[in-house]
CSV table of C-alpha atoms and ligand atoms in Angstrom, one decimal:
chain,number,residue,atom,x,y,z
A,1,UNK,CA,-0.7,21.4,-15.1
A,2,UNK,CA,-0.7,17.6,-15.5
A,3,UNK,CA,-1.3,16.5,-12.5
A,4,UNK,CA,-0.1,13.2,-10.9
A,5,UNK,CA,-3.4,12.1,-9.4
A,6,UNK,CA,-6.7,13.9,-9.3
A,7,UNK,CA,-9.0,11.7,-7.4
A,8,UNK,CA,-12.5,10.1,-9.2
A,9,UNK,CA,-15.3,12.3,-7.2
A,10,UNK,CA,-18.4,13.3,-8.3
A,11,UNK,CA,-21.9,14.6,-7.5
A,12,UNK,CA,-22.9,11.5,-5.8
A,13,UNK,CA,-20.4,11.6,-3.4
A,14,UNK,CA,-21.1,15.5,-2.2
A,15,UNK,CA,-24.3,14.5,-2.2
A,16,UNK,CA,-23.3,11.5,0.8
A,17,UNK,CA,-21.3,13.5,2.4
A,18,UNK,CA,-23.6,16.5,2.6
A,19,UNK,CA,-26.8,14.1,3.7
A,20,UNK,CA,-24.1,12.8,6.9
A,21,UNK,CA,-23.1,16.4,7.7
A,22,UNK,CA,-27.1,17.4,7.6
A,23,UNK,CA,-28.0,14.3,9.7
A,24,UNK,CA,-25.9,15.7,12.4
A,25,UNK,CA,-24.8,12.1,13.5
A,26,UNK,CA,-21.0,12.2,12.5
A,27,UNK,CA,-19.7,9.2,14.2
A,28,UNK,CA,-20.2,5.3,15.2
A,29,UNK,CA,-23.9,5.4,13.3
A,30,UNK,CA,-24.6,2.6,10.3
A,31,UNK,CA,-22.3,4.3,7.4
A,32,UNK,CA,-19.6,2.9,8.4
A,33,UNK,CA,-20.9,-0.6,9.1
A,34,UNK,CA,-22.2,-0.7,5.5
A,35,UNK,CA,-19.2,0.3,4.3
A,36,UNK,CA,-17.2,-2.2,5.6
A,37,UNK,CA,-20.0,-4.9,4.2
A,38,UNK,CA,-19.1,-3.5,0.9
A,39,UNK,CA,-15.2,-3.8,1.1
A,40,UNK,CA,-15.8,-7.3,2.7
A,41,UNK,CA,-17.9,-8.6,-0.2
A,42,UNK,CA,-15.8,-7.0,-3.0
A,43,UNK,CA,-12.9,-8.8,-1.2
A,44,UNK,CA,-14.9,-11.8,-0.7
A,45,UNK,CA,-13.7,-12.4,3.0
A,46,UNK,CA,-16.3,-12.6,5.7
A,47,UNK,CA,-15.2,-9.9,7.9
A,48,UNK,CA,-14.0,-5.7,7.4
A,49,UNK,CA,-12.6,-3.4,10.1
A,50,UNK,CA,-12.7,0.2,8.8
A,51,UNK,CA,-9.9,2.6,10.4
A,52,UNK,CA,-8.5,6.6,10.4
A,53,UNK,CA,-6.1,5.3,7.7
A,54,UNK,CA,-4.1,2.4,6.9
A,55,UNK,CA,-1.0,3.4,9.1
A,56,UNK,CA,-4.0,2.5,11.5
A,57,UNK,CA,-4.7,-0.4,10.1
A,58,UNK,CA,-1.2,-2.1,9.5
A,59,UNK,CA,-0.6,-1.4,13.5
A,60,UNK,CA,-3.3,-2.7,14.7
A,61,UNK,CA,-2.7,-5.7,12.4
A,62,UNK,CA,0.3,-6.2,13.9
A,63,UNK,CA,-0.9,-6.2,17.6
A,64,UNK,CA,-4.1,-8.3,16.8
A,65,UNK,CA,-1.6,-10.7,15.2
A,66,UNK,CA,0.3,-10.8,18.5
A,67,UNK,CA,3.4,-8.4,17.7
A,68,UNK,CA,5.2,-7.5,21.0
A,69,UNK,CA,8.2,-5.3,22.1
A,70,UNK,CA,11.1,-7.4,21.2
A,71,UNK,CA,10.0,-9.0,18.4
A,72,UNK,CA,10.7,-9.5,14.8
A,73,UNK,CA,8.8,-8.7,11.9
A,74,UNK,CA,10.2,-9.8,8.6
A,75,UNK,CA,9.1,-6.2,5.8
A,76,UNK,CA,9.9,-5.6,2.0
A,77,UNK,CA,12.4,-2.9,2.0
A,78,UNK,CA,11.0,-0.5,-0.9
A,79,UNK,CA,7.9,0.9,0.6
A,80,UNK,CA,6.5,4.1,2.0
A,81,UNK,CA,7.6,4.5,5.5
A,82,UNK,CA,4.4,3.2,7.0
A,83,UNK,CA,5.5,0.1,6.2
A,84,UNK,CA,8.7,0.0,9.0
A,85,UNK,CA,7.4,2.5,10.9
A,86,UNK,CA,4.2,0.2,12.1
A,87,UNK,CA,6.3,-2.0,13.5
A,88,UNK,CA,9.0,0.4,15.1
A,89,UNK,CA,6.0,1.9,16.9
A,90,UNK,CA,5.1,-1.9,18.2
A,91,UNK,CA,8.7,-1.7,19.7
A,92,UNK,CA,9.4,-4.8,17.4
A,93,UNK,CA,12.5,-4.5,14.8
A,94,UNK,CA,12.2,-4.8,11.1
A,95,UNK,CA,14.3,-7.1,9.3
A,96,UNK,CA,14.7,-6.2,5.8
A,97,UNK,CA,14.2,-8.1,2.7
A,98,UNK,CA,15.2,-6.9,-0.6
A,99,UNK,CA,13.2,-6.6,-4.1
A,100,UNK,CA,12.8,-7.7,-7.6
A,101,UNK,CA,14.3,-5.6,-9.5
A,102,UNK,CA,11.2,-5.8,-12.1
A,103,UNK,CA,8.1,-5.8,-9.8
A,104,UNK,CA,9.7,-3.9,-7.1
A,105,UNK,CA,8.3,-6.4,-5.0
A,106,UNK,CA,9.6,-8.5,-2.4
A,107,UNK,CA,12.1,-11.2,-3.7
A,108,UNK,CA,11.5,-14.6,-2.3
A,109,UNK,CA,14.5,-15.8,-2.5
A,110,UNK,CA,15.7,-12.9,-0.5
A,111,UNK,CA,13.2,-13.7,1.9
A,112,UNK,CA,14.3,-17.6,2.0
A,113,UNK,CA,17.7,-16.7,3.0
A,114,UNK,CA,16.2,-14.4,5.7
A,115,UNK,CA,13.9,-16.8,7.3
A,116,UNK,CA,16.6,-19.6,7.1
A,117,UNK,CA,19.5,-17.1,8.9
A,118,UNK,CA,16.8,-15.9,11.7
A,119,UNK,CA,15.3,-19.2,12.4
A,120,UNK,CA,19.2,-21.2,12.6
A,121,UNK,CA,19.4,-19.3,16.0
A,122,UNK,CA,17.5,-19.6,18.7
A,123,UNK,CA,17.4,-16.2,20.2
A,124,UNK,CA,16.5,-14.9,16.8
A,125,UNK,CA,13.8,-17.6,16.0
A,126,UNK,CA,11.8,-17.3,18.8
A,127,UNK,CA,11.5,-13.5,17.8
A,128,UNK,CA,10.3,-13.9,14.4
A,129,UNK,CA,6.4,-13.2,14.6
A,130,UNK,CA,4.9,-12.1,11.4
A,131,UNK,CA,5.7,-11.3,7.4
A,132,UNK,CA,4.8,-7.9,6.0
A,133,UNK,CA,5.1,-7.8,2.1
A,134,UNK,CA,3.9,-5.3,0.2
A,135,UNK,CA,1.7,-5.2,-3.3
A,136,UNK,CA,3.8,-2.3,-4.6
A,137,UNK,CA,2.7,0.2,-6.6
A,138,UNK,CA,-0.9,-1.9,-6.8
A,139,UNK,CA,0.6,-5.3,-8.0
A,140,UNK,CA,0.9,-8.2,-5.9
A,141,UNK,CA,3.8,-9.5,-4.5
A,142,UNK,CA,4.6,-12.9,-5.1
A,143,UNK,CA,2.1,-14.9,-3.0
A,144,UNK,CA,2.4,-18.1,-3.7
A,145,UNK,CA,6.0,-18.2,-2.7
A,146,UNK,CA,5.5,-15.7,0.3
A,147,UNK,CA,2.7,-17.8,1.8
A,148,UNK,CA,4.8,-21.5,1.3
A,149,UNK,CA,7.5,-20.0,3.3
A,150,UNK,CA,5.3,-19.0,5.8
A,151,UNK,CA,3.7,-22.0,6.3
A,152,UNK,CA,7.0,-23.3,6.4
A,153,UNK,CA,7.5,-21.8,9.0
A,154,UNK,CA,4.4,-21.2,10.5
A,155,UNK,CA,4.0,-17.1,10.5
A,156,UNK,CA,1.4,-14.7,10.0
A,157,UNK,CA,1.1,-12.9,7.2
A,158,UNK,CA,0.2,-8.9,6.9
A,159,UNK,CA,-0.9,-8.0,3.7
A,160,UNK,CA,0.2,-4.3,3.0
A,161,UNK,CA,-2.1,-4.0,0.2
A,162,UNK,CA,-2.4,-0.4,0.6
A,163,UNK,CA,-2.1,0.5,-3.0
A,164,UNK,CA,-4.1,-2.8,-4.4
A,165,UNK,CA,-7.7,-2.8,-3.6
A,166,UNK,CA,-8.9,-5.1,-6.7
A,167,UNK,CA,-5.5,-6.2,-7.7
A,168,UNK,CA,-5.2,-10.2,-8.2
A,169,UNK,CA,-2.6,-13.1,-8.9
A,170,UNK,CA,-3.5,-16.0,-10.5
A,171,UNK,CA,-6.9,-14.7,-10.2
A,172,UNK,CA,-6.8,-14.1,-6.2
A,173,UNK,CA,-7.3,-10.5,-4.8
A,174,UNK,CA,-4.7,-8.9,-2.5
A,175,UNK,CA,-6.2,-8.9,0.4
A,176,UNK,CA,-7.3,-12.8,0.6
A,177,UNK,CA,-3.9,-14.1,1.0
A,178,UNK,CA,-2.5,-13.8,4.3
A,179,UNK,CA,-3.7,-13.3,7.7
A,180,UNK,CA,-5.0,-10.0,7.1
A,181,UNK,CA,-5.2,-7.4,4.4
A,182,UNK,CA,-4.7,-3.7,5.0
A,183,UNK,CA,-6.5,-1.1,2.5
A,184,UNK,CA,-5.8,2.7,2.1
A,185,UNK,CA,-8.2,5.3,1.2
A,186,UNK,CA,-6.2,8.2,1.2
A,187,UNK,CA,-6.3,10.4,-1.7
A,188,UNK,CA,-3.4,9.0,-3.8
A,189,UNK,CA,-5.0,5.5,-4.0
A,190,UNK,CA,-7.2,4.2,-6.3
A,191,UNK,CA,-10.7,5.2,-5.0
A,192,UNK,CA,-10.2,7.7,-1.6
A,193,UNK,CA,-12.6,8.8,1.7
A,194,UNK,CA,-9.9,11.5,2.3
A,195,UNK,CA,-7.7,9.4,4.8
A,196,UNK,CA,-9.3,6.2,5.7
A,197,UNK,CA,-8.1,2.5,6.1
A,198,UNK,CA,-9.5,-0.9,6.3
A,199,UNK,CA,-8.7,-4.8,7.4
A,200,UNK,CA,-9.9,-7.4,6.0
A,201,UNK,CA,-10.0,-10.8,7.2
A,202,UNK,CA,-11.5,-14.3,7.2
A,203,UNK,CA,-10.3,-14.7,10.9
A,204,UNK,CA,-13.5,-14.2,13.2
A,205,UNK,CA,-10.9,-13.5,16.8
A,206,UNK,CA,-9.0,-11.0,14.8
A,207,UNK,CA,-11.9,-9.5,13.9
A,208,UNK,CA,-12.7,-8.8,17.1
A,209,UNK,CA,-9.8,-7.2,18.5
A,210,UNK,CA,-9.4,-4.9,15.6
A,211,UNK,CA,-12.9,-3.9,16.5
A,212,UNK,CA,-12.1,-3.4,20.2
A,213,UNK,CA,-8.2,-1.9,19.7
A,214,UNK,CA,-9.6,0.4,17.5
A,215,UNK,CA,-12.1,1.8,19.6
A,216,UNK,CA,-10.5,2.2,23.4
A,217,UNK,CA,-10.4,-1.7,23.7
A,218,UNK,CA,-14.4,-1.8,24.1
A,219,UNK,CA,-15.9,-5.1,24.1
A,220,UNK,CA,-17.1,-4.7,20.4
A,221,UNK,CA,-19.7,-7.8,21.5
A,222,UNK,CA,-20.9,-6.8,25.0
A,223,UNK,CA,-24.4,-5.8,26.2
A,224,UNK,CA,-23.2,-3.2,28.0
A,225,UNK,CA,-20.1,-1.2,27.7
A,226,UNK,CA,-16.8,-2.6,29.3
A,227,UNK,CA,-13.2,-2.4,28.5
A,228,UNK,CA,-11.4,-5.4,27.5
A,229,UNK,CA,-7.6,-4.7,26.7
A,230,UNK,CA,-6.3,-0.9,26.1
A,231,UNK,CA,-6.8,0.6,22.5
A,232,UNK,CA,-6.8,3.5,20.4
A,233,UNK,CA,-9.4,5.7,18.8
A,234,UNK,CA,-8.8,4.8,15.1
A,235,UNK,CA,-11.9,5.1,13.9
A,236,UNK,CA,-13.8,6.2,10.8
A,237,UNK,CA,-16.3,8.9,10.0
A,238,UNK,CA,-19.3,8.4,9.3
A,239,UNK,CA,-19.1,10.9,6.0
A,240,UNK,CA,-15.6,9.1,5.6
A,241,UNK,CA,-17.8,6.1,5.2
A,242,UNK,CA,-20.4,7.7,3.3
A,243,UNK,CA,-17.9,8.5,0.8
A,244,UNK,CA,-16.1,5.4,0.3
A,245,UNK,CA,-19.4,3.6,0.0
A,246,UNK,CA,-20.1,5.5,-2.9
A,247,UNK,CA,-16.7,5.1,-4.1
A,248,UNK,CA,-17.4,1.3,-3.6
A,249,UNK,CA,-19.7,1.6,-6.5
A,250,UNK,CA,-17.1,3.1,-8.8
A,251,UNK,CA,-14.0,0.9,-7.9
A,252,UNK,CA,-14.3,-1.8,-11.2
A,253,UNK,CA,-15.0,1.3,-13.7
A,254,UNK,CA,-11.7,3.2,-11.6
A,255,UNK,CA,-9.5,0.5,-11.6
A,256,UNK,CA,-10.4,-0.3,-16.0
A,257,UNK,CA,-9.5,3.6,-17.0
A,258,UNK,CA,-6.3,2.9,-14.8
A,259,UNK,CA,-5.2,-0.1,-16.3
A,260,UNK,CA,-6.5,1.3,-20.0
A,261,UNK,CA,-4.2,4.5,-19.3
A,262,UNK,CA,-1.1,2.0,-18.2
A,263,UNK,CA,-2.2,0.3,-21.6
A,264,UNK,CA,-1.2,3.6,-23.3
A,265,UNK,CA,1.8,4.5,-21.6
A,266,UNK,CA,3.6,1.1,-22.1
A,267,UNK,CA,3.1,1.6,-25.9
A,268,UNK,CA,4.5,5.1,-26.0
A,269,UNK,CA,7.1,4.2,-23.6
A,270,UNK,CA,8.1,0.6,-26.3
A,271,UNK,CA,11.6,0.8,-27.4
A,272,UNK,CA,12.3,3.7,-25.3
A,273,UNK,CA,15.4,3.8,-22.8
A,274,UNK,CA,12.7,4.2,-20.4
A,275,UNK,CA,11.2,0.7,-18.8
A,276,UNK,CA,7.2,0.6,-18.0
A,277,UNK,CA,6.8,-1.1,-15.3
A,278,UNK,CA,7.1,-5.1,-15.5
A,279,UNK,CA,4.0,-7.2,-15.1
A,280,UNK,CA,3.7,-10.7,-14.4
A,281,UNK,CA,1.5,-13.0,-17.2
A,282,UNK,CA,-0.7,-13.9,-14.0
A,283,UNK,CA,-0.7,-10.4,-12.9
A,284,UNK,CA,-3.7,-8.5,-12.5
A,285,UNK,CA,-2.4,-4.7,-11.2
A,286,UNK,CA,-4.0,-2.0,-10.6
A,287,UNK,CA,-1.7,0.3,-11.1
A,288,UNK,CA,-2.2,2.9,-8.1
A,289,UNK,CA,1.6,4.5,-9.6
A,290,UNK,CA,2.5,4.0,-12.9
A,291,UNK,CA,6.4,4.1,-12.3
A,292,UNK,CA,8.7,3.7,-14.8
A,293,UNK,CA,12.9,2.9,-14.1
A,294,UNK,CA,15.4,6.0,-16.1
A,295,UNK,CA,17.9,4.4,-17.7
A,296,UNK,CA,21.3,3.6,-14.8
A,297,UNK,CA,23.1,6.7,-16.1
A,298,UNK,CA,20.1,9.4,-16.1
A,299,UNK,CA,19.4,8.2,-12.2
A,300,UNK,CA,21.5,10.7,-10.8
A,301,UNK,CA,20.1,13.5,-13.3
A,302,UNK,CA,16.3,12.6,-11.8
A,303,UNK,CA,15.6,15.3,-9.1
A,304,UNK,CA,16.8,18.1,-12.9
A,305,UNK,CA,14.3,15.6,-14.8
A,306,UNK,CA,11.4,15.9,-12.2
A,307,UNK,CA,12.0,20.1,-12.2
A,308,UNK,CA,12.2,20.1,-16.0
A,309,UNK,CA,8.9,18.4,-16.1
A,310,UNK,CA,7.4,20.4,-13.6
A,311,UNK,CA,9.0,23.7,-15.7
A,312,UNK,CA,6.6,21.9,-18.7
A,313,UNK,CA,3.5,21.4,-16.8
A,314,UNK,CA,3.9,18.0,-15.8
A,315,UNK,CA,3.7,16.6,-12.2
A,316,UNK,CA,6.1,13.6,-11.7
A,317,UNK,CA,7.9,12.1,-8.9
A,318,UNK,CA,10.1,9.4,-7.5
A,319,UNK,CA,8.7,6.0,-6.8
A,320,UNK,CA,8.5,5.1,-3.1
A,321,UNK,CA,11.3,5.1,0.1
A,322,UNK,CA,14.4,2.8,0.3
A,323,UNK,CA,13.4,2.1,3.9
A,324,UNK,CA,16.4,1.1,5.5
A,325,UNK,CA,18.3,4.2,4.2
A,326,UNK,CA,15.7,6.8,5.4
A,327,UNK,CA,17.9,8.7,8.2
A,328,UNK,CA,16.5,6.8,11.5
A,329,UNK,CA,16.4,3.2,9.9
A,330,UNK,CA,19.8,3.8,8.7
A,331,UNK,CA,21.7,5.0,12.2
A,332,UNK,CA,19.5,3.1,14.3
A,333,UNK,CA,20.5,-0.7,12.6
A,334,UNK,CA,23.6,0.6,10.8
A,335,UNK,CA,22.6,0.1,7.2
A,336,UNK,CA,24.7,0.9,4.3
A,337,UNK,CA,24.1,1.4,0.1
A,338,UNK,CA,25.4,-1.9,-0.6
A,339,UNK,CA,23.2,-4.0,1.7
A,340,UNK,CA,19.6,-3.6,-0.5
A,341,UNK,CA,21.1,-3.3,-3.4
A,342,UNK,CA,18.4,-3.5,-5.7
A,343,UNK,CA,15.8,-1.5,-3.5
A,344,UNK,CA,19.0,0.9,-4.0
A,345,UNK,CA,19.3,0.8,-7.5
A,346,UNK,CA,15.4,1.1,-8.0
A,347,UNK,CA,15.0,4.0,-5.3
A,348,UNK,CA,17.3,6.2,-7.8
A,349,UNK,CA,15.8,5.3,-10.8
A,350,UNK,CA,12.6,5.1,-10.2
A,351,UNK,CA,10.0,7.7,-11.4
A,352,UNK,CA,6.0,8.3,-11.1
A,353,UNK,CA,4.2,9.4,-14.2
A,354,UNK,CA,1.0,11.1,-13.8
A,355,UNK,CA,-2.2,8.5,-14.4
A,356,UNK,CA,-5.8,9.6,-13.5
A,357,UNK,CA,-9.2,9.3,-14.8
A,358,UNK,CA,-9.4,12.7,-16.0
A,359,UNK,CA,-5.9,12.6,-18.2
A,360,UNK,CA,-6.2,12.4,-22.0
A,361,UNK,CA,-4.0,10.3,-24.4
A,362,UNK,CA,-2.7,13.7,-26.0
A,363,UNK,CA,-1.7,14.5,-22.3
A,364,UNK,CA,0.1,10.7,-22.0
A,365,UNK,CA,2.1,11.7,-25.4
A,366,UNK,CA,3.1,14.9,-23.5
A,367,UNK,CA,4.4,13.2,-20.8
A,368,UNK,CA,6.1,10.8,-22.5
A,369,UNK,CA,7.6,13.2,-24.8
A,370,UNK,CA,8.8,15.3,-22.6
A,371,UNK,CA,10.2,12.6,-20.3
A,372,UNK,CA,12.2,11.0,-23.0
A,373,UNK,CA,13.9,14.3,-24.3
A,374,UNK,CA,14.8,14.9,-20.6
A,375,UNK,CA,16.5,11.5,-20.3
A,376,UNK,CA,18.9,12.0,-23.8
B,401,PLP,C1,-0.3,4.7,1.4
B,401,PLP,C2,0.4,3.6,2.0
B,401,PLP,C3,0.4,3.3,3.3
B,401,PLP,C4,-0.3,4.2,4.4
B,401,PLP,O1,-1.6,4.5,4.1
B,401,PLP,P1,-2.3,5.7,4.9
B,401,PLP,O2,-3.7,5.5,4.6
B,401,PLP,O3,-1.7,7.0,4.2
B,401,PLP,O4,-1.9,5.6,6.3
B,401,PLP,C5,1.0,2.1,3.8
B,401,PLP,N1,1.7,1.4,2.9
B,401,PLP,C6,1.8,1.6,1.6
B,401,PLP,C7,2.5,0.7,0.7
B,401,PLP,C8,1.2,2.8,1.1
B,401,PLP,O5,1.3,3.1,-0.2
């Protein structure tokens, strides 16, 4: 079987793990503090809050930030579900924004027009709290545009940059952007502590109630131990930590064989009906998916493509979720085909080729081989 994604572990990081498990001291010790160090320098912000996953960290983000019931939070609409669902769970409502058809990220321009109709009406305006794009699929979103509308008008941004630890634009790594960065760790990502999640920020107040909302709302700072707002436990293990610490170490040579194997797929797939994924000339991805878009007429031939690969050996699947047509998001606001259409038209055409350290380029020609007879 190819597989689509066979995480980077070795010896070193049984070895971590096992020295925790031995210590006996499981939780809230060191590990994790040093691994937040590490994320925060490799980021190059000053501050990292390490969380049960990035679900974790995305809600938190959102109630540091100051997201209430009642409020709006302006979201990409081609993501996985954590992505709404954060700020369902706040009791705030999503507003929508489609995507580029190319990057599958979220379209500025969409975005513009968004902004423009909430803030022309004052019970909608005063609603509007924070922006939530996503770096899909490990490539940034468009930033500089994202960020000059928010200044515009004065929001927060939420990085979901679950899928982009070490991505960049114009030289810039998700993460440093906005607000707040979110990282995940679970096992389809790049490097992986099993689940596991992560904020990073430059903001020293944020930084603080991340610490406390993650941990019961203790006084992260206090001598002795008091209670300053209600919170969760979202913390992280300390062999979760272990782990990622040592993944740390790996990230650069992880993120080169993933960009070297995306190298190799976009030349098989040249000239092909199939399109590799687009990349902007200031784009540095990191490709945590390598998904390619089936020609318009084999989309509604994908779910017999994805079981004739499987029938081959080969473990594909589709991109990520149309949000706002996934059941609840769909009754609950009343959303229709036509009203994303590019998320639309990229949710059925989308597909996820397999891309891990351990595939070979024989294995790449297989995959592409195979996926172009299934598409003729
Ligand atoms: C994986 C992912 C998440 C959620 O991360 P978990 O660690 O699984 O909670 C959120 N947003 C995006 C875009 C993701 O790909």
């Amino acid at each position: 079987m190819i597989r689509l994604n066979v995480p980077s572990i070795g010896e070193e990081e049984i070895a971590a793990v096992r020295e925790v498990l031995e210590s006996g001291f499981l939780v809230q010790g060191q590990r994790v503090a040093m691994f937040e160090e590490r994320v925060a320098g490799y980021v190059g912000l000053r501050y990292a809050v390490a969380v049960s996953n990035c679900t974790g960290a995305l809600h938190l983000s959102l109630i540091a930030s100051g997201v209430r019931p009642g409020d709006i939070v302006v979201v990409t609409a081609y993501s996985w579900i954590s992505t709404a669902n954060v700020i369902e769970i706040c009791g705030a409502q999503p507003v929508f924004v489609d995507i580029k058809a190319d990057t599958f990220n979220m379209d500025p321009d969409a975005l513009e027009r968004t902004l423009s109709r909430l803030m022309a009406t004052r019970s909608t305006a005063c609603r509007v709290k924070a922006i939530l794009p996503v770096h899909t699929f490990g490539q940034l979103a468009d930033m500089p545009a994202i960020m000059s509308l928010a200044h515009e008008y004065d929001l927060p941004v939420i990085e979901d940059a679950a899928c982009a630890l070490g991505a960049k634009l114009s030289g810039k790594q998700a993460g440093r952007w906005g607000l707040a960065g979110c990282f995940s760790f679970h096992p389809r990502k790049a490097i992986t502590t099993g689940e596991g999640g992560i904020i990073v920020t430059d903001d020293s107040g944020l930084a603080t109630r991340l610490r406390s909302l993650r941990n019961q709302g203790m006084d992260p700072d206090g001598d002795s131990v008091d209670f300053i707002m209600p919170g969760f436990n979202y913390r992280m293990t300390e062999f979760q930590a272990a782990m990622g610490t040592v993944q740390m170490e790996k990230v650069d040579r992880i993120i080169a064989a993933r960009r070297r194997l995306a190298t190799t797929y976009d030349k098989l797939l040249a000239g092909s009906p199939v399109n590799p994924p687009a990349v902007r000339s200031d784009s540095d991805p990191v490709y945590q998916s390598y998904v390619v878009l089936l020609p318009e007429q084999s989309a509604r031939h994908r779910d017999v493509i994805i079981e004739h690969m499987k029938a081959k050996g080969i473990e594909v699947t589709i991109g990520t979720y149309h949000m706002p047509m996934t059941r609840y998001f769909r009754s609950k606001y009343g959303f229709g085909p036509a009203d994303f259409a590019v998320a639309q038209s990229v949710f059925t055409r989308a597909l996820t080729l397999p891309l891990h350290e351990k595939i070979s380029e024989g294995e790449q020609g297989e995959v592409v081989r195979e996926l172009l007879l299934s598409v003729e």
